[in-house]
mmCIF file of C-alpha atoms and ligand atoms in Angstrom:
data_model
loop_
_atom_site.group_PDB
_atom_site.id
_atom_site.type_symbol
_atom_site.label_atom_id
_atom_site.label_comp_id
_atom_site.label_asym_id
_atom_site.label_seq_id
_atom_site.Cartn_x
_atom_site.Cartn_y
_atom_site.Cartn_z
ATOM 1 C CA UNK A 1 -6.188 -23.912 -19.888
ATOM 2 C CA UNK A 2 -5.084 -27.891 -17.230
ATOM 3 C CA UNK A 3 -3.448 -25.208 -15.075
ATOM 4 C CA UNK A 4 -1.402 -27.913 -14.157
ATOM 5 C CA UNK A 5 -1.690 -28.097 -10.313
ATOM 6 C CA UNK A 6 -3.253 -31.664 -10.150
ATOM 7 C CA UNK A 7 -0.921 -33.007 -7.093
ATOM 8 C CA UNK A 8 0.464 -29.831 -6.647
ATOM 9 C CA UNK A 9 1.191 -29.566 -2.630
ATOM 10 C CA UNK A 10 0.127 -26.132 -1.455
ATOM 11 C CA UNK A 11 -0.742 -24.341 2.128
ATOM 12 C CA UNK A 12 -3.380 -21.881 2.502
ATOM 13 C CA UNK A 13 -2.763 -19.830 5.738
ATOM 14 C CA UNK A 14 -6.022 -17.203 6.580
ATOM 15 C CA UNK A 15 -7.316 -19.247 4.457
ATOM 16 C CA UNK A 16 -11.289 -20.524 6.731
ATOM 17 C CA UNK A 17 -13.626 -17.155 4.941
ATOM 18 C CA UNK A 18 -13.200 -14.634 1.954
ATOM 19 C CA UNK A 19 -11.052 -14.297 -0.144
ATOM 20 C CA UNK A 20 -8.141 -17.499 1.722
ATOM 21 C CA UNK A 21 -11.055 -19.833 0.675
ATOM 22 C CA UNK A 22 -11.948 -19.035 -2.372
ATOM 23 C CA UNK A 23 -8.491 -19.330 -2.930
ATOM 24 C CA UNK A 24 -8.046 -23.132 -1.580
ATOM 25 C CA UNK A 25 -11.262 -23.947 -3.314
ATOM 26 C CA UNK A 26 -10.531 -23.498 -6.226
ATOM 27 C CA UNK A 27 -7.101 -25.276 -6.057
ATOM 28 C CA UNK A 28 -9.008 -28.354 -5.031
ATOM 29 C CA UNK A 29 -11.059 -28.370 -7.872
ATOM 30 C CA UNK A 30 -7.722 -27.977 -9.867
ATOM 31 C CA UNK A 31 -6.530 -31.234 -8.871
ATOM 32 C CA UNK A 32 -4.478 -29.378 -5.853
ATOM 33 C CA UNK A 33 -3.505 -30.885 -3.015
ATOM 34 C CA UNK A 34 -4.044 -28.643 0.236
ATOM 35 C CA UNK A 35 -3.692 -27.454 4.034
ATOM 36 C CA UNK A 36 -6.277 -24.581 5.140
ATOM 37 C CA UNK A 37 -5.488 -23.256 8.237
ATOM 38 C CA UNK A 38 -6.748 -20.240 9.978
ATOM 39 C CA UNK A 39 -6.399 -19.736 14.358
ATOM 40 C CA UNK A 40 -10.223 -20.794 14.872
ATOM 41 C CA UNK A 41 -11.723 -25.035 15.130
ATOM 42 C CA UNK A 42 -15.129 -23.461 14.345
ATOM 43 C CA UNK A 43 -13.901 -21.937 10.841
ATOM 44 C CA UNK A 44 -11.502 -24.606 9.707
ATOM 45 C CA UNK A 45 -14.731 -27.304 10.375
ATOM 46 C CA UNK A 46 -16.409 -24.969 8.317
ATOM 47 C CA UNK A 47 -14.151 -24.601 5.740
ATOM 48 C CA UNK A 48 -13.168 -28.441 5.427
ATOM 49 C CA UNK A 49 -16.661 -28.302 3.950
ATOM 50 C CA UNK A 50 -16.839 -25.595 1.967
ATOM 51 C CA UNK A 51 -14.039 -26.181 -0.277
ATOM 52 C CA UNK A 52 -13.206 -30.948 0.437
ATOM 53 C CA UNK A 53 -15.507 -33.005 -1.953
ATOM 54 C CA UNK A 54 -12.410 -32.996 -4.546
ATOM 55 C CA UNK A 55 -10.680 -35.472 -5.954
ATOM 56 C CA UNK A 56 -7.403 -34.382 -3.876
ATOM 57 C CA UNK A 57 -6.020 -33.916 0.037
ATOM 58 C CA UNK A 58 -7.219 -31.375 1.876
ATOM 59 C CA UNK A 59 -6.041 -30.737 5.403
ATOM 60 C CA UNK A 60 -7.355 -28.355 8.106
ATOM 61 C CA UNK A 61 -4.613 -26.827 10.689
ATOM 62 C CA UNK A 62 -4.676 -24.210 13.642
ATOM 63 C CA UNK A 63 -2.150 -22.003 13.422
ATOM 64 C CA UNK A 64 -2.122 -17.729 14.253
ATOM 65 C CA UNK A 65 0.663 -16.301 11.632
ATOM 66 C CA UNK A 66 0.750 -13.481 13.953
ATOM 67 C CA UNK A 67 2.777 -16.513 16.844
ATOM 68 C CA UNK A 68 6.557 -17.691 15.593
ATOM 69 C CA UNK A 69 5.860 -20.764 17.243
ATOM 70 C CA UNK A 70 2.332 -21.202 15.199
ATOM 71 C CA UNK A 71 4.808 -20.927 12.239
ATOM 72 C CA UNK A 72 6.743 -23.291 12.957
ATOM 73 C CA UNK A 73 4.204 -25.742 14.117
ATOM 74 C CA UNK A 74 3.028 -25.294 10.578
ATOM 75 C CA UNK A 75 6.083 -25.813 9.284
ATOM 76 C CA UNK A 76 5.864 -29.516 10.735
ATOM 77 C CA UNK A 77 2.279 -29.951 9.900
ATOM 78 C CA UNK A 78 3.094 -28.995 6.090
ATOM 79 C CA UNK A 79 6.623 -32.056 6.183
ATOM 80 C CA UNK A 80 4.344 -34.041 7.616
ATOM 81 C CA UNK A 81 1.268 -34.257 4.943
ATOM 82 C CA UNK A 82 3.456 -33.599 2.863
ATOM 83 C CA UNK A 83 6.681 -33.030 2.459
ATOM 84 C CA UNK A 84 6.867 -29.965 0.518
ATOM 85 C CA UNK A 85 5.112 -27.265 -0.795
ATOM 86 C CA UNK A 86 4.726 -26.452 -4.724
ATOM 87 C CA UNK A 87 2.354 -22.676 -4.253
ATOM 88 C CA UNK A 88 1.903 -21.415 -0.452
ATOM 89 C CA UNK A 89 -0.547 -18.292 0.251
ATOM 90 C CA UNK A 90 0.385 -15.815 2.871
ATOM 91 C CA UNK A 91 -3.464 -14.777 3.908
ATOM 92 C CA UNK A 92 -4.648 -13.999 7.277
ATOM 93 C CA UNK A 93 -7.439 -11.349 9.116
ATOM 94 C CA UNK A 94 -7.110 -6.984 8.240
ATOM 95 C CA UNK A 95 -5.936 -4.612 11.219
ATOM 96 C CA UNK A 96 -8.546 -2.818 12.660
ATOM 97 C CA UNK A 97 -9.665 0.909 11.803
ATOM 98 C CA UNK A 98 -7.969 3.447 12.874
ATOM 99 C CA UNK A 99 -6.876 6.856 11.866
ATOM 100 C CA UNK A 100 -2.973 7.844 11.448
ATOM 101 C CA UNK A 101 -1.971 8.661 14.903
ATOM 102 C CA UNK A 102 -4.763 6.655 16.813
ATOM 103 C CA UNK A 103 -3.272 2.971 17.398
ATOM 104 C CA UNK A 104 -1.453 2.439 20.264
ATOM 105 C CA UNK A 105 1.808 0.284 20.158
ATOM 106 C CA UNK A 106 0.387 -2.501 21.149
ATOM 107 C CA UNK A 107 -1.885 -1.824 18.198
ATOM 108 C CA UNK A 108 1.421 -1.447 15.893
ATOM 109 C CA UNK A 109 3.340 -4.349 17.104
ATOM 110 C CA UNK A 110 -0.437 -6.735 16.942
ATOM 111 C CA UNK A 111 0.143 -5.485 13.367
ATOM 112 C CA UNK A 112 3.504 -6.110 12.153
ATOM 113 C CA UNK A 113 2.933 -9.285 13.608
ATOM 114 C CA UNK A 114 0.151 -10.423 11.693
ATOM 115 C CA UNK A 115 0.702 -8.492 8.583
ATOM 116 C CA UNK A 116 4.884 -8.839 8.964
ATOM 117 C CA UNK A 117 6.453 -10.456 10.598
ATOM 118 C CA UNK A 118 4.047 -13.073 9.647
ATOM 119 C CA UNK A 119 5.421 -13.318 6.310
ATOM 120 C CA UNK A 120 8.809 -13.287 7.325
ATOM 121 C CA UNK A 121 8.877 -16.014 9.049
ATOM 122 C CA UNK A 122 6.684 -18.472 6.806
ATOM 123 C CA UNK A 123 9.536 -17.689 3.700
ATOM 124 C CA UNK A 124 12.210 -18.004 5.504
ATOM 125 C CA UNK A 125 10.390 -21.647 6.959
ATOM 126 C CA UNK A 126 9.479 -23.118 2.759
ATOM 127 C CA UNK A 127 11.940 -21.202 0.885
ATOM 128 C CA UNK A 128 14.750 -22.565 1.114
ATOM 129 C CA UNK A 129 13.533 -26.183 0.451
ATOM 130 C CA UNK A 130 11.635 -25.055 -2.949
ATOM 131 C CA UNK A 131 14.921 -23.411 -4.153
ATOM 132 C CA UNK A 132 15.911 -26.610 -3.861
ATOM 133 C CA UNK A 133 13.121 -27.988 -5.501
ATOM 134 C CA UNK A 134 14.075 -25.505 -8.420
ATOM 135 C CA UNK A 135 10.146 -25.255 -7.509
ATOM 136 C CA UNK A 136 7.883 -22.717 -5.608
ATOM 137 C CA UNK A 137 5.375 -20.249 -6.087
ATOM 138 C CA UNK A 138 3.433 -17.799 -3.382
ATOM 139 C CA UNK A 139 0.899 -15.102 -3.785
ATOM 140 C CA UNK A 140 0.879 -13.051 -0.851
ATOM 141 C CA UNK A 141 -2.727 -10.866 -0.094
ATOM 142 C CA UNK A 142 -2.444 -7.091 0.578
ATOM 143 C CA UNK A 143 -4.282 -4.757 -0.338
ATOM 144 C CA UNK A 144 -4.934 -1.484 -3.128
ATOM 145 C CA UNK A 145 -3.896 0.386 0.439
ATOM 146 C CA UNK A 146 0.226 -0.284 -0.549
ATOM 147 C CA UNK A 147 -0.708 1.945 -4.107
ATOM 148 C CA UNK A 148 -3.000 4.709 -2.963
ATOM 149 C CA UNK A 149 -3.267 4.988 0.880
ATOM 150 C CA UNK A 150 -7.264 4.155 2.101
ATOM 151 C CA UNK A 151 -8.880 7.131 4.322
ATOM 152 C CA UNK A 152 -8.593 5.746 8.304
ATOM 153 C CA UNK A 153 -6.489 1.935 7.942
ATOM 154 C CA UNK A 154 -2.837 3.763 8.529
ATOM 155 C CA UNK A 155 -2.132 0.717 9.447
ATOM 156 C CA UNK A 156 -2.721 -2.145 6.578
ATOM 157 C CA UNK A 157 -1.386 1.333 4.268
ATOM 158 C CA UNK A 158 1.733 0.662 6.163
ATOM 159 C CA UNK A 159 2.485 -2.292 7.155
ATOM 160 C CA UNK A 160 1.794 -3.539 4.207
ATOM 161 C CA UNK A 161 4.177 -1.195 2.637
ATOM 162 C CA UNK A 162 6.987 -2.950 4.054
ATOM 163 C CA UNK A 163 5.212 -6.544 3.768
ATOM 164 C CA UNK A 164 5.793 -5.783 0.225
ATOM 165 C CA UNK A 165 8.823 -4.300 0.322
ATOM 166 C CA UNK A 166 10.085 -7.803 2.100
ATOM 167 C CA UNK A 167 8.698 -9.727 -0.474
ATOM 168 C CA UNK A 168 9.277 -8.289 -3.835
ATOM 169 C CA UNK A 169 13.427 -7.931 -2.324
ATOM 170 C CA UNK A 170 13.068 -11.540 -1.179
ATOM 171 C CA UNK A 171 11.767 -12.304 -5.382
ATOM 172 C CA UNK A 172 14.675 -10.762 -6.633
ATOM 173 C CA UNK A 173 17.209 -13.596 -4.289
ATOM 174 C CA UNK A 174 15.547 -16.332 -5.295
ATOM 175 C CA UNK A 175 14.145 -15.799 -8.386
ATOM 176 C CA UNK A 176 17.443 -17.636 -10.064
ATOM 177 C CA UNK A 177 15.414 -21.129 -8.255
ATOM 178 C CA UNK A 178 12.402 -21.009 -9.768
ATOM 179 C CA UNK A 179 10.553 -19.430 -7.139
ATOM 180 C CA UNK A 180 8.121 -16.743 -7.736
ATOM 181 C CA UNK A 181 6.718 -14.240 -5.150
ATOM 182 C CA UNK A 182 4.011 -11.759 -6.056
ATOM 183 C CA UNK A 183 1.519 -10.009 -4.076
ATOM 184 C CA UNK A 184 -2.396 -9.535 -5.417
ATOM 185 C CA UNK A 185 -3.964 -5.927 -4.049
ATOM 186 C CA UNK A 186 -7.478 -6.833 -3.670
ATOM 187 C CA UNK A 187 -10.062 -3.469 -3.470
ATOM 188 C CA UNK A 188 -13.414 -3.989 -1.770
ATOM 189 C CA UNK A 189 -13.670 -7.420 -1.931
ATOM 190 C CA UNK A 190 -17.289 -9.175 -0.830
ATOM 191 C CA UNK A 191 -16.114 -10.598 2.747
ATOM 192 C CA UNK A 192 -16.525 -10.448 5.680
ATOM 193 C CA UNK A 193 -14.072 -8.626 6.374
ATOM 194 C CA UNK A 194 -15.349 -5.616 3.942
ATOM 195 C CA UNK A 195 -19.331 -5.168 5.600
ATOM 196 C CA UNK A 196 -17.023 -5.310 9.127
ATOM 197 C CA UNK A 197 -15.460 -2.454 7.757
ATOM 198 C CA UNK A 198 -18.530 -1.007 6.153
ATOM 199 C CA UNK A 199 -20.499 -1.377 9.582
ATOM 200 C CA UNK A 200 -17.403 0.641 11.616
ATOM 201 C CA UNK A 201 -17.957 3.307 8.892
ATOM 202 C CA UNK A 202 -21.611 3.885 9.236
ATOM 203 C CA UNK A 203 -20.532 3.642 13.111
ATOM 204 C CA UNK A 204 -18.545 6.699 12.921
ATOM 205 C CA UNK A 205 -19.757 8.046 10.790
ATOM 206 C CA UNK A 206 -23.133 8.259 11.936
ATOM 207 C CA UNK A 207 -25.081 6.890 7.929
ATOM 208 C CA UNK A 208 -26.490 3.817 7.306
ATOM 209 C CA UNK A 209 -24.584 0.154 6.098
ATOM 210 C CA UNK A 210 -26.548 0.200 2.721
ATOM 211 C CA UNK A 211 -25.875 4.185 2.468
ATOM 212 C CA UNK A 212 -22.070 3.593 2.486
ATOM 213 C CA UNK A 213 -21.635 0.933 0.521
ATOM 214 C CA UNK A 214 -23.551 3.167 -1.774
ATOM 215 C CA UNK A 215 -20.915 5.476 -1.831
ATOM 216 C CA UNK A 216 -18.196 3.256 -1.303
ATOM 217 C CA UNK A 217 -19.747 1.484 -5.339
ATOM 218 C CA UNK A 218 -19.790 4.284 -7.257
ATOM 219 C CA UNK A 219 -15.746 5.450 -6.177
ATOM 220 C CA UNK A 220 -14.943 1.916 -8.441
ATOM 221 C CA UNK A 221 -14.628 2.619 -12.497
ATOM 222 C CA UNK A 222 -16.604 -1.397 -12.161
ATOM 223 C CA UNK A 223 -19.429 -0.316 -10.254
ATOM 224 C CA UNK A 224 -19.373 -2.021 -8.212
ATOM 225 C CA UNK A 225 -17.151 -4.372 -4.761
ATOM 226 C CA UNK A 226 -15.081 -7.425 -6.752
ATOM 227 C CA UNK A 227 -15.961 -11.674 -5.699
ATOM 228 C CA UNK A 228 -13.835 -13.098 -3.701
ATOM 229 C CA UNK A 229 -12.981 -15.501 -6.632
ATOM 230 C CA UNK A 230 -12.096 -13.032 -9.105
ATOM 231 C CA UNK A 231 -9.291 -13.313 -7.397
ATOM 232 C CA UNK A 232 -9.231 -17.052 -6.984
ATOM 233 C CA UNK A 233 -8.486 -17.340 -10.204
ATOM 234 C CA UNK A 234 -5.188 -15.780 -10.551
ATOM 235 C CA UNK A 235 -3.391 -16.550 -7.648
ATOM 236 C CA UNK A 236 -4.382 -20.134 -9.437
ATOM 237 C CA UNK A 237 -2.226 -19.000 -12.470
ATOM 238 C CA UNK A 238 0.079 -17.282 -10.821
ATOM 239 C CA UNK A 239 0.538 -20.675 -8.041
ATOM 240 C CA UNK A 240 1.295 -22.721 -11.161
ATOM 241 C CA UNK A 241 2.998 -24.230 -13.295
ATOM 242 C CA UNK A 242 2.172 -21.774 -16.144
ATOM 243 C CA UNK A 243 3.116 -18.988 -15.054
ATOM 244 C CA UNK A 244 6.610 -18.826 -16.880
ATOM 245 C CA UNK A 245 7.324 -15.774 -15.948
ATOM 246 C CA UNK A 246 6.007 -12.911 -13.405
ATOM 247 C CA UNK A 247 7.930 -12.764 -10.281
ATOM 248 C CA UNK A 248 8.311 -9.828 -7.931
ATOM 249 C CA UNK A 249 4.438 -7.860 -8.713
ATOM 250 C CA UNK A 250 2.241 -6.577 -7.070
ATOM 251 C CA UNK A 251 -1.038 -6.652 -8.699
ATOM 252 C CA UNK A 252 -4.382 -5.211 -8.058
ATOM 253 C CA UNK A 253 -7.779 -6.864 -7.588
ATOM 254 C CA UNK A 254 -9.836 -3.303 -7.631
ATOM 255 C CA UNK A 255 -12.594 -2.698 -10.035
ATOM 256 C CA UNK A 256 -10.313 -0.353 -10.947
ATOM 257 C CA UNK A 257 -10.413 2.315 -8.091
ATOM 258 C CA UNK A 258 -6.592 2.940 -8.249
ATOM 259 C CA UNK A 259 -6.544 5.568 -10.358
ATOM 260 C CA UNK A 260 -2.652 6.284 -10.905
ATOM 261 C CA UNK A 261 -1.194 2.375 -10.405
ATOM 262 C CA UNK A 262 2.851 2.855 -9.008
HETATM 263 N N1 NAP B 301 -12.276 -8.277 1.748
HETATM 264 C C1 NAP B 301 -12.202 -6.990 1.614
HETATM 265 O O1 NAP B 301 -12.861 -5.946 0.896
HETATM 266 C C2 NAP B 301 -10.344 -6.520 1.377
HETATM 267 C C3 NAP B 301 -9.550 -5.805 0.499
HETATM 268 C C4 NAP B 301 -8.808 -5.311 0.920
HETATM 269 C C5 NAP B 301 -7.060 -6.046 1.836
HETATM 270 N N2 NAP B 301 -8.687 -7.361 2.107
HETATM 271 C C6 NAP B 301 -7.491 -8.358 2.796
HETATM 272 O O2 NAP B 301 -7.100 -9.416 2.577
HETATM 273 C C7 NAP B 301 -7.520 -10.741 3.793
HETATM 274 C C8 NAP B 301 -8.324 -11.762 3.364
HETATM 275 O O3 NAP B 301 -9.411 -10.460 3.758
HETATM 276 P P1 NAP B 301 -11.079 -11.241 3.447
HETATM 277 O O4 NAP B 301 -11.213 -10.067 2.913
HETATM 278 O O5 NAP B 301 -11.008 -12.647 3.181
HETATM 279 O O6 NAP B 301 -10.673 -11.782 5.420
HETATM 280 P P2 NAP B 301 -12.373 -11.787 6.129
HETATM 281 O O7 NAP B 301 -13.225 -12.699 5.734
HETATM 282 O O8 NAP B 301 -12.344 -11.694 7.417
HETATM 283 O O9 NAP B 301 -11.116 -13.849 6.693
HETATM 284 C C9 NAP B 301 -9.674 -13.926 7.087
HETATM 285 C C10 NAP B 301 -9.560 -15.629 7.596
HETATM 286 O O10 NAP B 301 -7.814 -14.740 7.803
HETATM 287 C C11 NAP B 301 -8.233 -16.034 8.877
HETATM 288 N N3 NAP B 301 -6.976 -15.304 10.007
HETATM 289 C C12 NAP B 301 -7.204 -13.827 10.465
HETATM 290 N N4 NAP B 301 -5.501 -13.380 11.308
HETATM 291 C C13 NAP B 301 -5.408 -14.764 11.140
HETATM 292 C C14 NAP B 301 -4.404 -14.966 12.230
HETATM 293 N N5 NAP B 301 -4.157 -13.732 12.772
HETATM 294 N N6 NAP B 301 -3.926 -16.143 11.584
HETATM 295 C C15 NAP B 301 -4.289 -17.445 10.731
HETATM 296 N N7 NAP B 301 -4.945 -16.468 9.757
HETATM 297 C C16 NAP B 301 -6.163 -15.889 10.530
HETATM 298 C C17 NAP B 301 -9.568 -16.128 9.362
HETATM 299 O O11 NAP B 301 -9.918 -17.265 9.938
HETATM 300 P P3 NAP B 301 -9.587 -16.971 11.984
HETATM 301 O O12 NAP B 301 -10.581 -15.961 12.459
HETATM 302 O O13 NAP B 301 -10.882 -18.391 11.727
HETATM 303 O O14 NAP B 301 -8.884 -17.647 12.391
HETATM 304 C C18 NAP B 301 -10.192 -15.919 8.156
HETATM 305 O O15 NAP B 301 -9.800 -17.323 7.537
HETATM 306 C C19 NAP B 301 -7.154 -8.766 5.159
HETATM 307 O O16 NAP B 301 -5.482 -8.951 4.769
HETATM 308 C C20 NAP B 301 -7.782 -8.281 4.587
HETATM 309 O O17 NAP B 301 -7.636 -7.202 5.537
HETATM 310 C C21 NAP B 301 -8.823 -6.988 2.129
#
């Protein structure tokens, strides 16, 4: 199926590694014009080499989505390169591990800026123009923790709920303008983030990383971790015109991990 993504203008924040980079790479291979942003020039440079080489335009921009001024600068960069956006993937890094009462106020505030206010600010910058143009597709990369809280990830479990509720509310307000907003909820997906979580769990429990990995895999019905490309294909469909009627949804990509989807 041709996803009709050729020359579509798409921004992927947190796009220099892992799930974000997999999405940017698939979109570029479909002929979309892409901007990848993340915090560090080094990661962006490597991402540019991995996602580049296709026919569409590829631009890189350094921005921390937890910082208001960076999101505004990203808006200006998009305007200068593309003039408008057809699609936006809201993604960034996950917060640190911690039990329910272990985090300081500063850690909560950082996580709110990264996972919630990033979505509020990015949509404020880009959605009004999508509404005017009567086309826009947005995806938020979230976590299965919003359906079934993950032990030791209280910041992610809590704040992603709020981001999901914000985006669900917004999706109902803008659907009539053909602006569709969905969340993808990765289960354990094979990226640097997953490896660092397993190393942290191993450090906390005295188990080896291999033991942690084997226990985690055995709890997944599919018996394996996901590949970032498993999310990327779905993201490409949801961002395309082929998605004519799916909005306001939270879709797990988790090998069957969440037992009772809410
Ligand atoms: N992998 C999993 O199993 C899994 C499961 C559930 C949920 N998730 C969530 O899905 C998202 C992506 O996961 P991943 O595994 O692909 O993570 P990853 O491998 O750590 O990649 C994160 C990407 O986001 C960028 N980034 C981090 N903080 C940022 C910020 N404040 N502003 C802009 N860019 C930022 C990073 O680049 P820079 O360092 O250059 O900024 C990198 O490109 C995360 O929120 C993660 O918590 C992942």
